[in-house]
Tab-separated table of C-alpha atoms in Angstrom:
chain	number	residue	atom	x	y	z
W	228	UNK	CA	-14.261	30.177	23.247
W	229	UNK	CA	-10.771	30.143	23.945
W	230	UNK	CA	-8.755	27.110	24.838
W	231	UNK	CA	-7.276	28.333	28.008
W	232	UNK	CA	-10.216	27.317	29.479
W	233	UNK	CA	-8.959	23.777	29.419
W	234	UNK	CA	-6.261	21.731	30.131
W	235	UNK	CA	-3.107	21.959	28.769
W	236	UNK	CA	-2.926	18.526	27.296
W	237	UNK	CA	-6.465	19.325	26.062
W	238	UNK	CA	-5.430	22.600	24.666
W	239	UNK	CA	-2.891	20.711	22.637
W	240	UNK	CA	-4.558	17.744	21.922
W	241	UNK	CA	-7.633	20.249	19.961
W	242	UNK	CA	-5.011	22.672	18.186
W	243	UNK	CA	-3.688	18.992	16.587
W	244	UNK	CA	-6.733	17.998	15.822
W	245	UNK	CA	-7.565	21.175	13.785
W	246	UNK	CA	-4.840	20.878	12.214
W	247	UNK	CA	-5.491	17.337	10.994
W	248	UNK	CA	-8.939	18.412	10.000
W	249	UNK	CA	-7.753	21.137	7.937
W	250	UNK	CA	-5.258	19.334	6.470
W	251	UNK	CA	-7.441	16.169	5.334
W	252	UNK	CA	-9.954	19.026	3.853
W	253	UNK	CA	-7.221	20.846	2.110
W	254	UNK	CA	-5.836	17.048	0.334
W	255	UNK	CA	-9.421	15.655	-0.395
W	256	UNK	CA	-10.772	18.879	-1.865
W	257	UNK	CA	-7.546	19.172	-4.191
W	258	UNK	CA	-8.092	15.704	-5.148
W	259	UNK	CA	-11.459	15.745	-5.893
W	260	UNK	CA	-10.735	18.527	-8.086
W	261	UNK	CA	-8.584	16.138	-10.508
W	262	UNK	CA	-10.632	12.946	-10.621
W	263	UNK	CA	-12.470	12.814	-14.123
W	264	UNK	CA	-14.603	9.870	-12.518
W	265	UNK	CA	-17.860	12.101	-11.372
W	266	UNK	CA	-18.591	9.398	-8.327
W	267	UNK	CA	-15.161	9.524	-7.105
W	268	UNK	CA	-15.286	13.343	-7.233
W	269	UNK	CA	-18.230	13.491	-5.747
W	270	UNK	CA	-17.445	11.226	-2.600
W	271	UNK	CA	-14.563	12.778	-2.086
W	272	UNK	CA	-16.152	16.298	-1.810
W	273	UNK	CA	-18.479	15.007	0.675
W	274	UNK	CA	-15.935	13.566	2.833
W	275	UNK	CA	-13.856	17.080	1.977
W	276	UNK	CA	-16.834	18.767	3.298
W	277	UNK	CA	-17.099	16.781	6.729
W	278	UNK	CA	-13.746	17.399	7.536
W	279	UNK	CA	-14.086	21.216	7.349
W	280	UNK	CA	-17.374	21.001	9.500
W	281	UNK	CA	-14.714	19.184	11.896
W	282	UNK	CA	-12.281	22.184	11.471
W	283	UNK	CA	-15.089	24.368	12.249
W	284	UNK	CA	-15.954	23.055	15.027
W	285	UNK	CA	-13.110	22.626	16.888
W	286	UNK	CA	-12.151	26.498	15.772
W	287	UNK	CA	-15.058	27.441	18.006
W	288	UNK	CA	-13.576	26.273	20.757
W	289	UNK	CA	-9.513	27.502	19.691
W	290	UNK	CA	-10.634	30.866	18.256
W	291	UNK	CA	-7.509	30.319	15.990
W	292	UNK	CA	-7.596	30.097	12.068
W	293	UNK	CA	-4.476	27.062	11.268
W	294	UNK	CA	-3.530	26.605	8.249
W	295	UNK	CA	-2.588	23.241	6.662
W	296	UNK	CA	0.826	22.571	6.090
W	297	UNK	CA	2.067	22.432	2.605
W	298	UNK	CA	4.564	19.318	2.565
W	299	UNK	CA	1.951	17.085	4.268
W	300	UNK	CA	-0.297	18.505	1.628
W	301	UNK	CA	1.885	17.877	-1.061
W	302	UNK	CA	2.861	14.576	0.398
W	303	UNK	CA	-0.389	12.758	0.015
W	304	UNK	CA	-1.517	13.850	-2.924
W	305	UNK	CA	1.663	12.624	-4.120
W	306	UNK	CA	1.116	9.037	-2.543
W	307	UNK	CA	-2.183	8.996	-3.975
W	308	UNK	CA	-1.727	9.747	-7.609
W	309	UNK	CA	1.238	6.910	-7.790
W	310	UNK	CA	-0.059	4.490	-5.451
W	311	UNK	CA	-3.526	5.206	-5.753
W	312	UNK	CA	-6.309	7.047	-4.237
W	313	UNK	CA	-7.491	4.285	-2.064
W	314	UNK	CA	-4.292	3.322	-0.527
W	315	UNK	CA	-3.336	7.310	-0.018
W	316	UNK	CA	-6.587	8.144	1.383
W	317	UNK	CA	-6.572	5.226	3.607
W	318	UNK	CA	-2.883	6.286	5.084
W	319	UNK	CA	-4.175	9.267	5.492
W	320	UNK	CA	-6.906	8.837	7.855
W	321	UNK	CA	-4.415	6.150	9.569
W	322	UNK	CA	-1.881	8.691	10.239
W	323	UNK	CA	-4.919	11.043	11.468
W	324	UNK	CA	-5.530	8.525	14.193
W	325	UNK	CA	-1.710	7.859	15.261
W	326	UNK	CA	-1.843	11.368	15.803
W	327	UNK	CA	-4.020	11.598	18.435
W	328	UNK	CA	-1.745	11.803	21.589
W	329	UNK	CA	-4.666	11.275	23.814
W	330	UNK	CA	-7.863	9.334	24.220
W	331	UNK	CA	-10.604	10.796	23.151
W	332	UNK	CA	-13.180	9.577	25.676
W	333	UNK	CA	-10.961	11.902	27.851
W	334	UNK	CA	-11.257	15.268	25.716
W	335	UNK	CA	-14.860	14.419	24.904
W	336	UNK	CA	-15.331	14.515	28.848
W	337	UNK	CA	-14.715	17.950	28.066
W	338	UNK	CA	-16.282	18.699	24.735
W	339	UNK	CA	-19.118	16.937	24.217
W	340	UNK	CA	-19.497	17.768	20.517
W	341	UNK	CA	-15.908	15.736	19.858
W	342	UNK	CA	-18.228	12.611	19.875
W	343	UNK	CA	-20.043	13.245	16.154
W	344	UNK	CA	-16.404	14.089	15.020
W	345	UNK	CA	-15.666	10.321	16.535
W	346	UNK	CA	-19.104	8.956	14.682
W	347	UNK	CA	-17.940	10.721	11.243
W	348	UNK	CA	-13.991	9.109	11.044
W	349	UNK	CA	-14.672	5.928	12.455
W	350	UNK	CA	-18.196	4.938	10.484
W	351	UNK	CA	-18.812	7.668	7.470
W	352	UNK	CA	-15.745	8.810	5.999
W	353	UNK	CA	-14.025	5.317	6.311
W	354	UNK	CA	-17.374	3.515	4.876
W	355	UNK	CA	-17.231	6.401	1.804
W	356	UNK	CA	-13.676	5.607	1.012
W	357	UNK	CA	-14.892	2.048	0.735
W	358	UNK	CA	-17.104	3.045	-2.079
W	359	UNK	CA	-14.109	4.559	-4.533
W	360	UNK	CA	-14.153	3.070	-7.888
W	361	UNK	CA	-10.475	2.366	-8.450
W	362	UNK	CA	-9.196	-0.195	-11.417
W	363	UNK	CA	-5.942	-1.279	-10.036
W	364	UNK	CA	-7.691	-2.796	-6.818
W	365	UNK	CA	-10.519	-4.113	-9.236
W	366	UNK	CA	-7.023	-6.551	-10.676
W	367	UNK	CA	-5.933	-6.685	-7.548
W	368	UNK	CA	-6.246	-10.212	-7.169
W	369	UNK	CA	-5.001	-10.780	-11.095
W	370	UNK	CA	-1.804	-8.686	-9.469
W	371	UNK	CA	-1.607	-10.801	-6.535
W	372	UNK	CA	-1.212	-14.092	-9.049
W	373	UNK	CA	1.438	-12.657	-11.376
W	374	UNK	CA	3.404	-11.741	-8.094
W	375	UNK	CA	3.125	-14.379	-6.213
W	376	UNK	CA	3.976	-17.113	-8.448
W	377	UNK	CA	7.063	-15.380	-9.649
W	378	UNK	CA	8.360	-14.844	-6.528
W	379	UNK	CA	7.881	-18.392	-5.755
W	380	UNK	CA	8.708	-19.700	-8.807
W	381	UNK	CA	12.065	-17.331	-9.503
W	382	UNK	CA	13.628	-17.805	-6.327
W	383	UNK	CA	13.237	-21.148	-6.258
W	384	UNK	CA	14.742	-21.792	-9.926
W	385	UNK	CA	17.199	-18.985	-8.746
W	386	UNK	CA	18.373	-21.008	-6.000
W	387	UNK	CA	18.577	-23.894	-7.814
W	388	UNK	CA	20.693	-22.886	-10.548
W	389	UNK	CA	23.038	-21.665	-8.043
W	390	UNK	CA	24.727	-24.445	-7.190
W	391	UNK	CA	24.323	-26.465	-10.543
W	392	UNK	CA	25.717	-23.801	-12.325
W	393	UNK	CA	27.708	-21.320	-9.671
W	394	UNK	CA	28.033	-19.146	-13.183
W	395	UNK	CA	26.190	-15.687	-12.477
W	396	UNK	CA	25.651	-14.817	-16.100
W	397	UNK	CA	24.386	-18.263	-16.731
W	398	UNK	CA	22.358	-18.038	-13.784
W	399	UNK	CA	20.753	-14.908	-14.959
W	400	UNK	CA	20.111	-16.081	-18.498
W	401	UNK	CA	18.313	-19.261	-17.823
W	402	UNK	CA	16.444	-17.676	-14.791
W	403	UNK	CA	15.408	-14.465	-17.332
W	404	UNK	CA	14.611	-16.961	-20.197
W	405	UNK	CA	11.873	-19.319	-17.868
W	406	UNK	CA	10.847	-16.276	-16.229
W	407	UNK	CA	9.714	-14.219	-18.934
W	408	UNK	CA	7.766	-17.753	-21.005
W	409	UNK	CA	6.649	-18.615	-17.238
W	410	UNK	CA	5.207	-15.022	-17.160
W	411	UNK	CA	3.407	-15.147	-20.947
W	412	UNK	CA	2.396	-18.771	-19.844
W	413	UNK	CA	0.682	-17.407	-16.666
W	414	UNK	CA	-0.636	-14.279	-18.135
W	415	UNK	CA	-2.248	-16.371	-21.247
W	416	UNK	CA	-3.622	-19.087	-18.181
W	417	UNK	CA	-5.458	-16.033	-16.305
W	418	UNK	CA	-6.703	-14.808	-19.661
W	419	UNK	CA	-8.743	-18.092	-20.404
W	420	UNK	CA	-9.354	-18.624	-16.677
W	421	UNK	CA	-11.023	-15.061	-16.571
W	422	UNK	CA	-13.001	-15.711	-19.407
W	423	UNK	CA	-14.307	-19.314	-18.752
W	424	UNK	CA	-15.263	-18.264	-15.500
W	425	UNK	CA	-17.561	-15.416	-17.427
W	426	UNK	CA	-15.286	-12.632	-15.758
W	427	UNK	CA	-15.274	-9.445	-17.741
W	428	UNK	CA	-12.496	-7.729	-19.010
W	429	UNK	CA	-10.252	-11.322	-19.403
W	430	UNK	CA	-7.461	-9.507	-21.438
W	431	UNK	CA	-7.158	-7.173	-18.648
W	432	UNK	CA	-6.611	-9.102	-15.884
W	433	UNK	CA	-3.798	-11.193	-18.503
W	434	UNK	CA	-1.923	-8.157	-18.355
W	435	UNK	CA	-2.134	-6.989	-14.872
W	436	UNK	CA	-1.082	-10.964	-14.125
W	437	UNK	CA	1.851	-10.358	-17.232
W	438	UNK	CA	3.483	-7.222	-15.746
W	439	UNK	CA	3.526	-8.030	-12.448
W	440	UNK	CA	5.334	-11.542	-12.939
W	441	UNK	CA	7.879	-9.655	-15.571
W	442	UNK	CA	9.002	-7.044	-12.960
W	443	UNK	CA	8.918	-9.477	-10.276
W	444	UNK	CA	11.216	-11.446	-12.430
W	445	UNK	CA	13.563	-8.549	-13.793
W	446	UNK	CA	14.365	-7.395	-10.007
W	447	UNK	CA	14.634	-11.012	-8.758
W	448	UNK	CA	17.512	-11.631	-11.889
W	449	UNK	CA	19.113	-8.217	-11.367
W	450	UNK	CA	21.891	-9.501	-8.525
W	451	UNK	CA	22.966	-12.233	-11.213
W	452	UNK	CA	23.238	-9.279	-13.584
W	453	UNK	CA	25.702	-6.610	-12.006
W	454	UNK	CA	27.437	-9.356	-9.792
W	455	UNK	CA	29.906	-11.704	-9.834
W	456	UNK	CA	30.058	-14.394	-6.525
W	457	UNK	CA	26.956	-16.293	-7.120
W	458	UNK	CA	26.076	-17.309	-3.253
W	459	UNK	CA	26.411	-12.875	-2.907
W	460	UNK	CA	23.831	-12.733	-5.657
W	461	UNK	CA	21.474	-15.499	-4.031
W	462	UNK	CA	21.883	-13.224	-0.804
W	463	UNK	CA	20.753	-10.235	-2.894
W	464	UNK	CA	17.806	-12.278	-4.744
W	465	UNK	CA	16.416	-13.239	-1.510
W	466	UNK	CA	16.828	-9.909	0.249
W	467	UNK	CA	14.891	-8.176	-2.721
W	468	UNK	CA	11.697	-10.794	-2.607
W	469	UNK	CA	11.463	-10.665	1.022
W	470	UNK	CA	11.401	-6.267	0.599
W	471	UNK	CA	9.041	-6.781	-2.644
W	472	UNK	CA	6.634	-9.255	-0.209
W	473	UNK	CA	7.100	-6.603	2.497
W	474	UNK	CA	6.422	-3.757	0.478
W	475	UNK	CA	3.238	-5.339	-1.805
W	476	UNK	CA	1.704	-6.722	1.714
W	477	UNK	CA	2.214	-3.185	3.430
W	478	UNK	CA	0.220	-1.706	0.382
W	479	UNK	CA	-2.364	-4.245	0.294
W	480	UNK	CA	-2.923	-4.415	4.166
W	481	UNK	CA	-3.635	-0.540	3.835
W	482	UNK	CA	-5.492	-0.842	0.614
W	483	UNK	CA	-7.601	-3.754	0.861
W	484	UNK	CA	-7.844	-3.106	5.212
W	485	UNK	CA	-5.773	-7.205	5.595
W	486	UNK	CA	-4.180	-8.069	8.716
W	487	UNK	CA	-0.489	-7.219	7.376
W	488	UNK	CA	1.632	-9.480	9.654
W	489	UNK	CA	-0.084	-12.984	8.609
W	490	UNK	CA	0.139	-12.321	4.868
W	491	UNK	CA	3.686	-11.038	5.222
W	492	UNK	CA	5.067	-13.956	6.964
W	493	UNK	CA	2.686	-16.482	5.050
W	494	UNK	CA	3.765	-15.410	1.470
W	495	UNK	CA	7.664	-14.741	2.437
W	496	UNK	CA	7.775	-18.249	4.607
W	497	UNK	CA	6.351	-19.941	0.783
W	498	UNK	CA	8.670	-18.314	-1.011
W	499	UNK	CA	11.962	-18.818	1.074
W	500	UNK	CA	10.745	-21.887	2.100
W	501	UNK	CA	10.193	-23.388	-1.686
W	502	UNK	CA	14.141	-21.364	-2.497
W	503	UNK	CA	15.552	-23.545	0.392
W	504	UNK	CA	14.242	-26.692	-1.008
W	505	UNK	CA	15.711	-25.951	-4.712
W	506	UNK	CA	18.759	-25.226	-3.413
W	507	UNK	CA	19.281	-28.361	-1.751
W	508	UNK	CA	17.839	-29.671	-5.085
W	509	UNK	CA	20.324	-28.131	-6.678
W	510	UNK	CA	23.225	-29.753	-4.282
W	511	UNK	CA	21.974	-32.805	-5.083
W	512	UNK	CA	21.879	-32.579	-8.860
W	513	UNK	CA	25.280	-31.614	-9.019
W	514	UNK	CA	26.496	-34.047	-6.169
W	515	UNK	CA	24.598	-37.249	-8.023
W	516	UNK	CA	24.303	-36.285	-11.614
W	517	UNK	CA	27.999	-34.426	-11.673
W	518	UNK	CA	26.269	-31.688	-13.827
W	519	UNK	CA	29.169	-29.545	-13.934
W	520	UNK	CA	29.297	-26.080	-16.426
């Protein structure tokens, strides 16, 4: 069957799909191919496998053969091995639904068949991905502590220090020096937290909590680091925990399926909100106490 029988928008709207279809086959079957976890591998196939029943579907109806293209190939399985399989797979059948131009109540008015490709991506394929064994969201929420304190906690002493000191380098070394025993002090806290609360894998979860608090901290101090006007540097500071809330919520919203605006504005409203306050802290402990360095 040839797709001059339809409409054009129709016409176009099933040459995308196939495309899509083609293309999600093409990433999930190369990905499945490097997982040593059998499960993974395995659900991955499966969902490889429905999307090239899709293809062949809709090719009945096309008569063309598309191939997938190679950057979008390359693309995801790039996002997935360095951000995870969850989070790529899960962009990945995102972007296969901002694709559609059309709705598809209208092009299943015309192919009735579209309707189990409908059933498959909304219920099957997106309940499968749910079932993919993946550590790093397993410490998600041991991730999620480590950042979240030290961007609270850094910005605000950041801020702080400021005004006391209005000395970069100083600024940098005391805000580097709590950081890092604030970060061993909440890593060794979500250690014996873990492991009270019978959790397994206690040392773990310490480190996930560690590493994210000493990065968070490193790129927080950075501005003090390579610059010289402190108020620039508080600028900078603020600018990069506001991108690092932006870009940890967009990953986590995708990831974890949250609603991305609320946690965005939640987390970056506590931690701008709790800078404000130790700056004016700082005024005042200068102003008062005439700490002056």
């Amino acid at each position: 069957m040839n797709t001059s029988a339809y409409p054009e928008e129709i016409q176009k709207q099933l040459l995308t799909d196939q495309l899509h279809e083609i293309e999600a086959y093409t990433i999930y079957s190369r990905l499945a191919e490097g997982l040593k976890n059998r499960d993974n591998s395995s659900i991955l196939k499966k969902i490889a496998e429905d999307e090239r029943e899709h293809y062949e579907l809709l090719k009945t109806y096309t008569g063309r053969e598309i191939k997938p293209r190679k950057r979008v190939v390359r693309w995801f399985f790039f996002v997935s091995r360095i951000f995870g399989l969850t989070f790529g797979l899960k962009l990945l059948e995102r972007s296969e639904v901002e694709a559609q131009e059309i709705d598809y109540a209208q092009l299943e008015a015309h192919i009735p068949e579209v309707k189990s490709i409908m059933q498959d991506e909304e219920k099957h394929e997106h309940k499968m991905i749910e079932m993919l064994n993946e550590e790093r969201l397993d410490y998600m929420g041991s991730i999620v502590l480590g950042l979240n304190d030290a961007l609270v906690e850094l910005t605000g002493t950041l801020a702080g220090l400021s005004f006391a000191f209005q000395n970069t380098r100083l600024i940098a070394l005391s805000g580097l020096i709590t950081g890092i025993a604030a970060s061993l002090s909440m890593a060794a806290s979500e250690y014996l937290s873990t492991k009270a609360e019978g959790g397994k894998n206690a040392l773990r979860s310490s480190v996930y909590t560690g590493i994210a608090y000493i990065i968070t901290v490193l790129l927080l101090a950075a501005p003090f680091l390579l610059l010289d006007n402190y108020l620039i540097c508080l600028l900078a500071t603020l600018g990069i925990s506001v991108v690092i809330i932006f870009l940890f919520n967009y990953y986590i919203s995708i990831a974890k399926s949250y609603n991305f605006a609320h946690r965005f504005l939640e987390m970056a409203g506590i931690s701008l909100g709790v800078a404000g306050l130790s700056f004016g802290i700082g005024v005042l402990v200068k102003v008062f106490f005439g700490v002056d360095v």
